[in-house]
Short mmCIF file of C-alpha atoms in Angstrom, two decimals:
data_model
loop_
_atom_site.label_atom_id
_atom_site.label_comp_id
_atom_site.label_asym_id
_atom_site.label_seq_id
_atom_site.Cartn_x
_atom_site.Cartn_y
_atom_site.Cartn_z
CA UNK A 21 131.72 76.21 132.50
CA UNK A 22 132.07 76.28 136.29
CA UNK A 23 131.67 72.74 137.63
CA UNK A 24 130.12 73.85 140.92
CA UNK A 25 127.50 75.91 139.11
CA UNK A 26 126.77 73.00 136.77
CA UNK A 27 126.26 70.61 139.68
CA UNK A 28 124.00 73.12 141.44
CA UNK A 29 121.86 73.55 138.32
CA UNK A 30 121.53 69.79 137.88
CA UNK A 31 120.47 69.35 141.51
CA UNK A 32 117.96 72.16 141.08
CA UNK A 33 116.52 70.67 137.88
CA UNK A 34 116.05 67.28 139.60
CA UNK A 35 114.61 68.59 142.88
CA UNK A 36 110.91 67.79 143.15
CA UNK A 37 110.05 70.59 145.59
CA UNK A 38 111.48 73.16 143.17
CA UNK A 39 109.41 71.99 140.20
CA UNK A 40 106.55 74.53 140.62
CA UNK A 41 109.01 77.43 140.64
CA UNK A 42 110.97 76.07 137.67
CA UNK A 43 107.80 75.69 135.60
CA UNK A 44 106.57 79.13 136.62
CA UNK A 45 109.84 80.76 135.52
CA UNK A 46 109.92 78.82 132.21
CA UNK A 47 113.17 77.10 133.12
CA UNK A 48 113.22 75.15 129.85
CA UNK A 49 113.05 78.42 127.90
CA UNK A 50 116.09 79.75 129.79
CA UNK A 51 118.02 76.54 129.11
CA UNK A 52 117.24 76.69 125.40
CA UNK A 53 118.05 80.38 124.90
CA UNK A 54 121.15 80.58 127.14
CA UNK A 55 122.76 77.18 126.62
CA UNK A 56 121.42 75.30 123.59
CA UNK A 57 120.75 78.05 121.03
CA UNK A 58 123.85 80.20 121.40
CA UNK A 59 124.68 82.47 118.47
CA UNK A 60 127.90 80.78 117.40
CA UNK A 61 126.09 77.42 117.39
CA UNK A 62 123.45 78.77 115.00
CA UNK A 63 125.90 79.54 112.20
CA UNK A 64 125.62 76.80 109.60
CA UNK A 65 129.28 76.66 108.58
CA UNK A 66 131.10 78.09 111.59
CA UNK A 67 133.01 75.71 113.82
CA UNK A 68 131.57 76.20 117.33
CA UNK A 69 133.96 77.33 120.03
CA UNK A 70 134.77 74.75 122.69
CA UNK A 71 133.06 76.73 125.44
CA UNK A 72 129.74 76.99 123.59
CA UNK A 73 129.95 73.34 122.56
CA UNK A 74 130.29 72.29 126.21
CA UNK A 75 127.43 74.56 127.24
CA UNK A 76 125.17 73.14 124.53
CA UNK A 77 125.85 69.57 125.65
CA UNK A 78 125.25 70.55 129.25
CA UNK A 79 122.05 72.36 128.26
CA UNK A 80 120.70 69.24 126.57
CA UNK A 81 121.54 67.19 129.67
CA UNK A 82 119.93 69.79 131.94
CA UNK A 83 116.80 69.91 129.78
CA UNK A 84 116.59 66.12 129.86
CA UNK A 85 116.81 66.15 133.69
CA UNK A 86 114.13 68.84 133.91
CA UNK A 87 111.85 66.95 131.51
CA UNK A 88 112.32 63.74 133.49
CA UNK A 89 110.93 65.48 136.58
CA UNK A 90 108.23 67.49 134.79
CA UNK A 91 107.03 64.52 132.74
CA UNK A 92 104.91 63.12 135.58
CA UNK A 93 101.38 63.40 136.90
CA UNK A 94 102.58 66.04 139.34
CA UNK A 95 104.41 67.97 136.62
CA UNK A 96 101.43 67.81 134.29
CA UNK A 97 99.15 69.02 137.06
CA UNK A 98 101.40 71.97 137.94
CA UNK A 99 102.08 72.83 134.31
CA UNK A 100 98.44 73.02 133.26
CA UNK A 101 97.03 74.88 136.28
CA UNK A 102 97.52 78.35 137.72
CA UNK A 103 98.90 78.51 141.27
CA UNK A 104 97.87 74.94 141.96
CA UNK A 105 94.19 75.87 141.48
CA UNK A 106 92.53 73.13 139.39
CA UNK A 107 89.64 75.45 138.51
CA UNK A 108 92.02 77.75 136.60
CA UNK A 109 93.37 75.79 133.71
CA UNK A 110 95.64 77.97 131.60
CA UNK A 111 94.70 76.08 128.47
CA UNK A 112 91.06 77.04 128.94
CA UNK A 113 91.86 80.71 129.51
CA UNK A 114 91.17 83.32 126.86
CA UNK A 115 92.33 86.27 128.96
CA UNK A 116 95.99 85.36 129.17
CA UNK A 117 96.83 84.26 125.65
CA UNK A 118 100.57 84.62 126.07
CA UNK A 119 100.58 82.48 129.22
CA UNK A 120 98.49 79.91 127.40
CA UNK A 121 100.83 79.64 124.43
CA UNK A 122 103.93 79.51 126.66
CA UNK A 123 102.28 76.73 128.66
CA UNK A 124 101.65 74.83 125.44
CA UNK A 125 105.25 75.29 124.32
CA UNK A 126 106.57 74.13 127.69
CA UNK A 127 104.35 71.04 127.61
CA UNK A 128 105.43 70.18 124.05
CA UNK A 129 109.07 70.14 125.15
CA UNK A 130 108.70 68.57 128.61
CA UNK A 131 105.93 65.98 128.25
CA UNK A 132 107.67 63.02 126.61
CA UNK A 133 106.13 59.82 127.98
CA UNK A 134 104.28 58.36 124.95
CA UNK A 135 100.86 57.79 126.54
CA UNK A 136 100.82 61.10 128.40
CA UNK A 137 102.10 62.95 125.33
CA UNK A 138 99.53 61.36 123.04
CA UNK A 139 96.74 62.27 125.45
CA UNK A 140 97.99 65.84 125.71
CA UNK A 141 98.31 66.23 121.92
CA UNK A 142 94.86 64.75 121.34
CA UNK A 143 93.18 67.01 123.89
CA UNK A 144 94.93 70.33 123.27
CA UNK A 145 96.40 70.03 119.73
CA UNK A 146 99.41 72.18 120.72
CA UNK A 147 101.20 72.27 117.36
CA UNK A 148 98.10 73.63 115.62
CA UNK A 149 97.61 76.21 118.38
CA UNK A 150 101.25 77.31 118.17
CA UNK A 151 100.99 77.70 114.39
CA UNK A 152 97.75 79.69 114.75
CA UNK A 153 99.45 82.18 117.07
CA UNK A 154 102.55 82.32 114.85
CA UNK A 155 100.41 83.00 111.77
CA UNK A 156 98.43 85.73 113.56
CA UNK A 157 101.66 87.48 114.54
CA UNK A 158 102.97 87.44 110.97
CA UNK A 159 99.68 88.70 109.52
CA UNK A 160 99.49 91.52 112.06
CA UNK A 161 103.05 92.45 111.15
CA UNK A 162 102.14 92.51 107.44
CA UNK A 163 99.27 94.90 108.26
CA UNK A 164 101.56 97.08 110.41
CA UNK A 165 99.50 96.35 113.53
CA UNK A 166 102.55 95.10 115.42
CA UNK A 167 106.30 95.34 115.04
CA UNK A 168 108.63 92.37 114.99
CA UNK A 169 111.63 94.49 115.91
CA UNK A 170 114.03 92.87 118.36
CA UNK A 171 112.97 93.48 121.97
CA UNK A 172 109.20 93.65 121.49
CA UNK A 173 106.89 91.13 123.15
CA UNK A 174 105.67 89.85 119.78
CA UNK A 175 109.20 89.42 118.44
CA UNK A 176 110.25 87.48 121.55
CA UNK A 177 107.21 85.22 121.19
CA UNK A 178 108.07 84.51 117.53
CA UNK A 179 111.64 83.59 118.47
CA UNK A 180 110.41 81.35 121.29
CA UNK A 181 107.98 79.59 118.94
CA UNK A 182 110.74 78.79 116.45
CA UNK A 183 113.06 77.68 119.27
CA UNK A 184 110.33 75.39 120.61
CA UNK A 185 109.68 73.80 117.22
CA UNK A 186 113.43 73.29 116.75
CA UNK A 187 113.81 71.61 120.15
CA UNK A 188 110.94 69.13 119.79
CA UNK A 189 113.13 66.77 117.82
CA UNK A 190 116.70 65.52 118.32
CA UNK A 191 119.17 67.78 116.52
CA UNK A 192 120.55 64.76 114.64
CA UNK A 193 117.11 64.19 113.12
CA UNK A 194 116.87 67.81 111.97
CA UNK A 195 120.24 67.71 110.27
CA UNK A 196 119.76 64.28 108.69
CA UNK A 197 116.44 65.38 107.15
CA UNK A 198 118.30 67.45 104.56
CA UNK A 199 121.29 65.24 103.85
CA UNK A 200 120.00 64.12 100.45
CA UNK A 201 119.73 67.67 99.06
CA UNK A 202 122.61 69.39 100.83
CA UNK A 203 125.51 67.41 99.36
CA UNK A 204 127.62 69.79 97.31
CA UNK A 205 129.30 68.47 94.17
CA UNK A 206 132.15 70.82 93.24
CA UNK A 207 132.96 71.49 89.61
CA UNK A 208 135.95 69.81 88.07
CA UNK A 209 138.91 72.07 87.46
CA UNK A 210 138.25 74.32 84.47
CA UNK A 211 140.48 73.57 81.51
CA UNK A 212 142.75 76.41 80.49
CA UNK A 213 141.39 76.44 76.94
CA UNK A 214 137.76 76.86 78.04
CA UNK A 215 136.56 80.37 77.33
CA UNK A 216 133.33 82.29 76.98
CA UNK A 217 131.70 81.41 73.65
CA UNK A 218 131.15 85.07 72.82
CA UNK A 219 134.86 85.90 72.89
CA UNK A 220 135.47 83.98 69.67
CA UNK A 221 132.39 85.21 67.80
CA UNK A 222 132.63 87.82 65.08
CA UNK A 223 129.04 88.91 64.65
CA UNK A 224 129.81 91.62 62.07
CA UNK A 225 130.96 89.11 59.44
CA UNK A 226 128.75 86.25 60.58
CA UNK A 227 126.21 84.77 58.17
CA UNK A 228 124.33 83.07 60.99
CA UNK A 229 121.20 84.55 62.54
CA UNK A 230 121.84 86.65 65.61
CA UNK A 231 119.65 87.96 68.43
CA UNK A 232 120.10 91.22 70.29
CA UNK A 233 119.15 91.74 73.92
CA UNK A 234 118.42 95.26 75.13
CA UNK A 235 117.10 96.83 78.32
CA UNK A 236 113.93 98.93 78.60
CA UNK A 237 115.94 102.11 77.85
CA UNK A 238 117.15 100.68 74.56
CA UNK A 239 120.72 100.06 75.72
CA UNK A 240 122.44 97.04 74.22
CA UNK A 241 123.08 94.17 76.65
CA UNK A 242 124.31 91.22 74.61
CA UNK A 243 124.35 89.75 71.11
CA UNK A 244 124.14 85.96 70.73
CA UNK A 245 123.70 83.38 67.99
CA UNK A 246 120.10 82.25 67.71
CA UNK A 247 121.13 78.62 67.25
CA UNK A 248 123.17 78.57 70.47
CA UNK A 249 120.37 80.16 72.46
CA UNK A 250 117.67 77.84 71.13
CA UNK A 251 119.79 74.75 71.86
CA UNK A 252 119.97 75.42 75.61
CA UNK A 253 116.82 77.42 76.37
CA UNK A 254 113.31 76.12 75.80
CA UNK A 255 111.63 79.49 76.30
CA UNK A 256 113.67 81.32 73.70
CA UNK A 257 113.53 78.28 71.44
CA UNK A 258 109.76 78.64 71.39
CA UNK A 259 109.99 82.38 70.84
CA UNK A 260 112.69 82.52 68.16
CA UNK A 261 113.14 78.94 66.93
CA UNK A 262 109.79 78.40 65.24
CA UNK A 263 109.97 79.10 61.50
CA UNK A 264 106.20 79.56 61.34
CA UNK A 265 106.20 82.21 64.07
CA UNK A 266 109.20 83.94 62.54
CA UNK A 267 107.47 84.17 59.17
CA UNK A 268 104.40 85.74 60.77
CA UNK A 269 106.28 88.18 62.96
CA UNK A 270 110.04 88.36 62.53
CA UNK A 271 111.89 89.11 65.76
CA UNK A 272 115.60 89.57 66.26
CA UNK A 273 115.68 91.21 69.67
CA UNK A 274 114.40 90.81 73.22
CA UNK A 275 113.74 93.62 75.70
CA UNK A 276 114.64 93.00 79.34
CA UNK A 277 112.80 95.12 81.92
CA UNK A 278 113.81 94.65 85.56
CA UNK A 279 110.54 96.22 86.75
CA UNK A 280 108.53 93.57 84.91
CA UNK A 281 110.62 90.97 86.76
CA UNK A 282 109.41 92.45 90.08
CA UNK A 283 113.00 93.53 90.75
CA UNK A 284 113.90 89.87 91.36
CA UNK A 285 117.02 90.20 89.25
CA UNK A 286 119.37 92.85 87.96
CA UNK A 287 120.59 93.56 84.46
CA UNK A 288 123.94 91.93 85.27
CA UNK A 289 122.14 88.81 86.52
CA UNK A 290 120.22 88.58 83.24
CA UNK A 291 123.44 88.84 81.22
CA UNK A 292 124.99 86.04 83.27
CA UNK A 293 121.82 84.02 82.69
CA UNK A 294 122.25 84.47 78.93
CA UNK A 295 125.77 83.05 79.15
CA UNK A 296 124.31 79.91 80.71
CA UNK A 297 121.60 79.87 78.04
CA UNK A 298 124.02 79.82 75.10
CA UNK A 299 126.17 77.01 76.54
CA UNK A 300 129.20 78.81 77.96
CA UNK A 301 131.42 76.38 79.94
CA UNK A 302 130.51 76.04 83.61
CA UNK A 303 132.85 77.52 86.18
CA UNK A 304 134.51 80.22 84.08
CA UNK A 305 134.14 83.93 84.83
CA UNK A 306 130.97 84.50 82.80
CA UNK A 307 129.15 81.59 84.53
CA UNK A 308 130.57 82.01 88.03
CA UNK A 309 127.99 81.90 90.85
CA UNK A 310 129.60 82.73 94.18
CA UNK A 311 127.02 84.67 96.19
CA UNK A 312 123.46 84.13 97.40
CA UNK A 313 121.83 87.08 95.62
CA UNK A 314 123.19 86.04 92.21
CA UNK A 315 122.17 82.43 92.82
CA UNK A 316 118.61 83.41 93.79
CA UNK A 317 118.27 85.69 90.76
CA UNK A 318 119.49 82.94 88.43
CA UNK A 319 117.04 80.45 89.99
CA UNK A 320 114.22 82.88 89.29
CA UNK A 321 115.33 83.44 85.68
CA UNK A 322 116.01 79.75 85.02
CA UNK A 323 112.52 78.82 86.21
CA UNK A 324 110.75 81.60 84.32
CA UNK A 325 112.69 81.25 81.06
CA UNK A 326 113.00 77.44 81.16
CA UNK A 327 116.76 77.01 81.22
CA UNK A 328 117.09 73.40 82.36
CA UNK A 329 120.88 73.50 82.11
CA UNK A 330 121.08 76.29 84.68
CA UNK A 331 118.52 74.70 87.01
CA UNK A 332 120.45 71.44 87.01
CA UNK A 333 123.69 73.30 87.69
CA UNK A 334 122.25 75.15 90.71
CA UNK A 335 120.04 72.40 92.16
CA UNK A 336 121.45 68.98 91.35
CA UNK A 337 125.00 69.95 92.28
CA UNK A 338 123.78 71.38 95.59
CA UNK A 339 125.13 74.88 94.94
CA UNK A 340 121.89 76.67 95.86
CA UNK A 341 121.38 74.52 98.97
CA UNK A 342 124.96 75.20 100.06
CA UNK A 343 124.42 78.97 99.95
CA UNK A 344 121.32 78.93 102.19
CA UNK A 345 122.11 80.07 105.74
CA UNK A 346 120.38 82.18 108.37
CA UNK A 347 121.91 85.30 106.80
CA UNK A 348 120.87 84.47 103.23
CA UNK A 349 117.45 83.02 104.07
CA UNK A 350 115.61 86.32 103.31
CA UNK A 351 117.05 86.10 99.78
CA UNK A 352 116.00 82.51 99.06
CA UNK A 353 112.85 81.95 101.13
CA UNK A 354 110.45 84.29 99.22
CA UNK A 355 111.55 82.60 96.00
CA UNK A 356 111.04 79.10 97.41
CA UNK A 357 107.62 80.05 98.77
CA UNK A 358 106.52 81.49 95.42
CA UNK A 359 107.87 78.80 93.05
CA UNK A 360 106.77 75.22 93.88
CA UNK A 361 109.21 73.67 91.40
CA UNK A 362 112.11 75.06 93.42
CA UNK A 363 110.60 74.16 96.79
CA UNK A 364 109.61 70.59 96.05
CA UNK A 365 111.22 69.59 92.76
CA UNK A 366 114.46 71.34 93.65
CA UNK A 367 114.50 70.18 97.26
CA UNK A 368 115.10 73.66 98.69
CA UNK A 369 112.08 73.50 101.00
CA UNK A 370 113.77 71.34 103.63
CA UNK A 371 117.01 73.33 103.52
CA UNK A 372 115.11 76.60 104.05
CA UNK A 373 113.09 75.15 106.93
CA UNK A 374 116.27 73.78 108.52
CA UNK A 375 117.93 77.19 108.21
CA UNK A 376 114.87 78.81 109.80
CA UNK A 377 114.79 76.39 112.74
CA UNK A 378 118.42 75.47 113.28
CA UNK A 379 120.69 78.06 111.66
CA UNK A 380 119.11 81.47 112.33
CA UNK A 381 119.88 83.54 115.41
CA UNK A 382 117.15 85.82 116.74
CA UNK A 383 118.22 88.87 114.71
CA UNK A 384 118.38 86.88 111.46
CA UNK A 385 115.11 85.12 112.23
CA UNK A 386 113.22 88.35 112.88
CA UNK A 387 114.65 89.97 109.74
CA UNK A 388 113.47 86.97 107.70
CA UNK A 389 109.98 87.05 109.25
CA UNK A 390 109.65 90.80 108.66
CA UNK A 391 110.73 90.28 105.05
CA UNK A 392 108.13 87.54 104.50
CA UNK A 393 105.43 89.66 106.16
CA UNK A 394 106.35 92.56 103.88
CA UNK A 395 105.74 90.32 100.85
CA UNK A 396 102.06 90.14 101.87
CA UNK A 397 101.68 93.81 102.78
CA UNK A 398 100.00 96.60 100.83
CA UNK A 399 98.51 95.66 97.46
CA UNK A 400 100.58 92.51 97.12
CA UNK A 401 98.59 89.47 96.01
CA UNK A 402 101.15 86.95 97.22
CA UNK A 403 100.39 84.44 99.96
CA UNK A 404 103.88 84.19 101.39
CA UNK A 405 102.73 83.87 105.01
CA UNK A 406 100.26 81.08 104.25
CA UNK A 407 102.89 79.29 102.16
CA UNK A 408 105.46 79.61 104.95
CA UNK A 409 103.07 78.21 107.56
CA UNK A 410 102.10 75.32 105.30
CA UNK A 411 105.70 74.52 104.42
CA UNK A 412 106.92 74.69 108.02
CA UNK A 413 103.99 72.61 109.27
CA UNK A 414 104.59 69.90 106.66
CA UNK A 415 108.30 69.87 107.58
CA UNK A 416 107.43 69.39 111.27
CA UNK A 417 104.94 66.63 110.43
CA UNK A 418 107.49 64.80 108.27
CA UNK A 419 110.01 64.95 111.13
CA UNK A 420 107.36 63.74 113.55
CA UNK A 421 106.79 60.66 111.42
CA UNK A 422 110.51 59.86 111.62
CA UNK A 423 110.76 60.52 115.34
CA UNK A 424 110.07 58.30 118.31
CA UNK A 425 109.12 61.28 120.45
CA UNK A 426 105.55 61.93 119.35
#
């Protein structure tokens, strides 16, 4: 970055006579979008380039200088009034809703002195107001009243809201909030003699009870031993393992219908799930999980069909958390919003919220928000938007309790 330009920007951000103009042009928003939240810095696993790293550090310094000047009686007065007219308080205006919400977002970032900040939060409740606007935008999108396509006013406002929420807290606090659930424990090297259990089974000459799995068209998917399946899967143990139930209604097959699963998983995903359910060794080809879509499908199946072994493999080892990024968030987030055991018991809530705030560029963020809004559209009975707002709000509150800012 050019040193002369950097010095000029720092002088500008610290110059008292320029404060009204800086606040009017949303200087803090420019700093955040152009310097702090650069695309290569929003990739969870990419190593940032040196140039963007320097610009981010300079952006944080510049924002701190700007906040130091704006966080004063003069700054508060200018920020909360229109054209220095005390009779026109933006926060009391109903005609210019966008100006009002941008004023709130600016104040949340710039007002940092504890007493002044507490007074501002108590009087205007900015976080609640920001969430109200954010929720209205998502609901209007779900009803096709607005579009959240990149470039629209509503899409820009959504991106600015997320950027504001992400910049309230120190970035170290955001990242440390998920440390306990993001540690990945790799599998030990697979032994050469470990193979899929089905490779050594001869079901034609077997005297043991077997179960057949078919799809809705009657096509054969997999044949397994009933004993193996019932040992590792509580759902199928209840369905096939009870002698009393079997005497009343003998069953030796299960029909898988992807439409009944709300298209949350494919036929191949279900077959892989069965390999986990009969105890195949972890880490071999039949139990390999190396992409986000497969992982999300297996999480859905493991929760629905009570396969504790698979849930432990995906959650406790950190595999699912490791696969959550800005790009894969649309795959995981609807699942986390719909299944509380994954969100809270599995610890994926914080990882998803971190990916939303810290590791999604504008294009990825808008795609995720459109996807969540679509979940609530039409005849859908889901409450994905309400769940997202509640989850994000609780995440912000938990960070606030750990922070010295608010």
